[in-house]
């Protein structure tokens, strides 16, 4: 029951499990594994934030998106802010919003292990992660918010805005189909026209072997 979860794991785990386990219009399917998973996730976020503060006691106010790792984190951060904003504010789809936040946390763990993480970008991600997670788990988020050096209550903070430009990837993945079956996947520059895409696909060695002697 929720009361048992609160007693053992705390109110935030109970809230997260209930909101993540099912959309509002469906009945809640009880799952001990789901409760444990929610608890582990919150501990993961907690460790991420505290490790960040320990490594970067002073966070630059600005940053530049330079490396591929920077671009990947910046894209994910803005994409998740957009999705959570739409899921919570428009569709009341709390479970999918939480799922996207989990993806962001995974990306942040990957980013912190890269060769040269940008402290300013990472700090922005940490700050905005706490804000977008706070409607679901307010108590732990308020504590983490204070720990990163914020003096005003988290409840008074404005909701983060996403950058549309950050959602445009420099490269995109396209699939090459032959007779309706996917035969190859290619990374190409974003916004190429149809003719350019066709030329790239037809020059691919694997594709050339498959269409040899045939009319495209």
Coordinates of C-alpha atoms in Angstrom, one line a residue, residues 102-198:
X102 CA 15.0 8.7 -16.7
X103 CA 16.5 8.9 -20.2
X104 CA 18.0 12.3 -19.4
X105 CA 19.6 10.9 -16.2
X106 CA 21.1 8.1 -18.2
X107 CA 22.5 10.6 -20.7
X108 CA 23.9 12.7 -17.8
X109 CA 25.7 9.7 -16.3
X110 CA 27.3 9.0 -19.7
X111 CA 28.3 12.6 -20.1
X112 CA 30.1 12.9 -16.8
X113 CA 32.3 10.0 -17.8
X114 CA 33.4 11.7 -21.1
X115 CA 36.9 13.1 -21.5
X116 CA 36.2 16.8 -21.0
X117 CA 32.6 17.5 -19.6
X118 CA 31.7 21.2 -19.6
X119 CA 30.9 22.2 -16.0
X120 CA 28.6 25.0 -17.1
X121 CA 26.5 22.7 -19.4
X122 CA 26.5 19.9 -16.8
X123 CA 25.5 22.4 -14.1
X124 CA 22.6 23.7 -16.3
X125 CA 21.5 20.1 -16.8
X126 CA 21.6 19.3 -13.1
X127 CA 19.7 22.5 -12.2
X128 CA 16.9 21.9 -14.8
X129 CA 16.7 18.2 -14.0
X130 CA 15.9 19.0 -10.4
X131 CA 13.2 21.5 -11.5
X132 CA 11.4 19.2 -14.0
X133 CA 11.5 16.3 -11.5
X134 CA 10.2 18.4 -8.6
X135 CA 6.5 18.1 -9.4
X136 CA 6.8 14.3 -9.0
X137 CA 9.2 14.1 -6.1
X138 CA 9.2 17.6 -4.3
X139 CA 10.9 16.7 -1.0
X140 CA 14.1 15.2 -2.4
X141 CA 14.3 17.8 -5.1
X142 CA 14.0 20.6 -2.6
X143 CA 16.9 19.1 -0.6
X144 CA 19.0 18.7 -3.8
X145 CA 18.1 22.2 -4.9
X146 CA 19.5 23.6 -1.6
X147 CA 22.6 21.4 -1.9
X148 CA 23.6 22.9 -5.3
X149 CA 23.6 26.3 -3.6
X150 CA 20.2 27.7 -4.4
X151 CA 18.7 29.9 -1.6
X152 CA 15.2 30.5 -2.9
X153 CA 12.7 27.7 -2.6
X154 CA 12.4 25.4 -5.6
X155 CA 8.6 26.1 -5.6
X156 CA 9.3 29.7 -6.6
X157 CA 11.4 28.9 -9.7
X158 CA 10.2 29.4 -13.2
X159 CA 9.7 26.3 -15.3
X160 CA 12.7 25.9 -17.7
X161 CA 12.2 26.8 -21.4
X162 CA 13.7 24.6 -24.2
X163 CA 15.8 25.9 -27.1
X164 CA 14.3 25.0 -30.4
X165 CA 17.7 25.4 -32.1
X166 CA 19.2 22.7 -29.8
X167 CA 16.6 20.3 -31.1
X168 CA 18.0 20.4 -34.7
X169 CA 20.7 17.8 -34.9
X170 CA 23.7 18.3 -37.2
X171 CA 23.3 14.8 -38.4
X172 CA 20.3 12.4 -38.7
X173 CA 20.0 8.7 -39.3
X174 CA 18.2 7.6 -42.4
X175 CA 17.2 4.0 -43.4
X176 CA 17.6 2.6 -46.8
X177 CA 14.9 0.2 -47.9
X178 CA 15.0 -2.2 -50.8
X179 CA 11.7 -3.9 -51.7
X180 CA 10.2 -2.6 -48.5
X181 CA 12.9 -4.1 -46.2
X182 CA 15.5 -2.1 -44.3
X183 CA 18.9 -3.0 -45.6
X184 CA 21.1 -0.2 -44.3
X185 CA 21.2 2.8 -41.9
X186 CA 23.2 5.9 -42.7
X187 CA 24.2 9.0 -40.8
X188 CA 23.8 12.0 -43.0
X189 CA 23.9 15.8 -42.7
X190 CA 20.6 17.3 -41.5
X191 CA 18.2 19.0 -44.0
X192 CA 19.6 17.4 -47.2
X193 CA 17.3 17.4 -50.2
X194 CA 15.9 14.2 -51.8
X195 CA 18.4 14.2 -54.6
X196 CA 21.4 14.4 -52.3
X197 CA 20.0 11.7 -50.1
X198 CA 19.5 9.4 -53.1

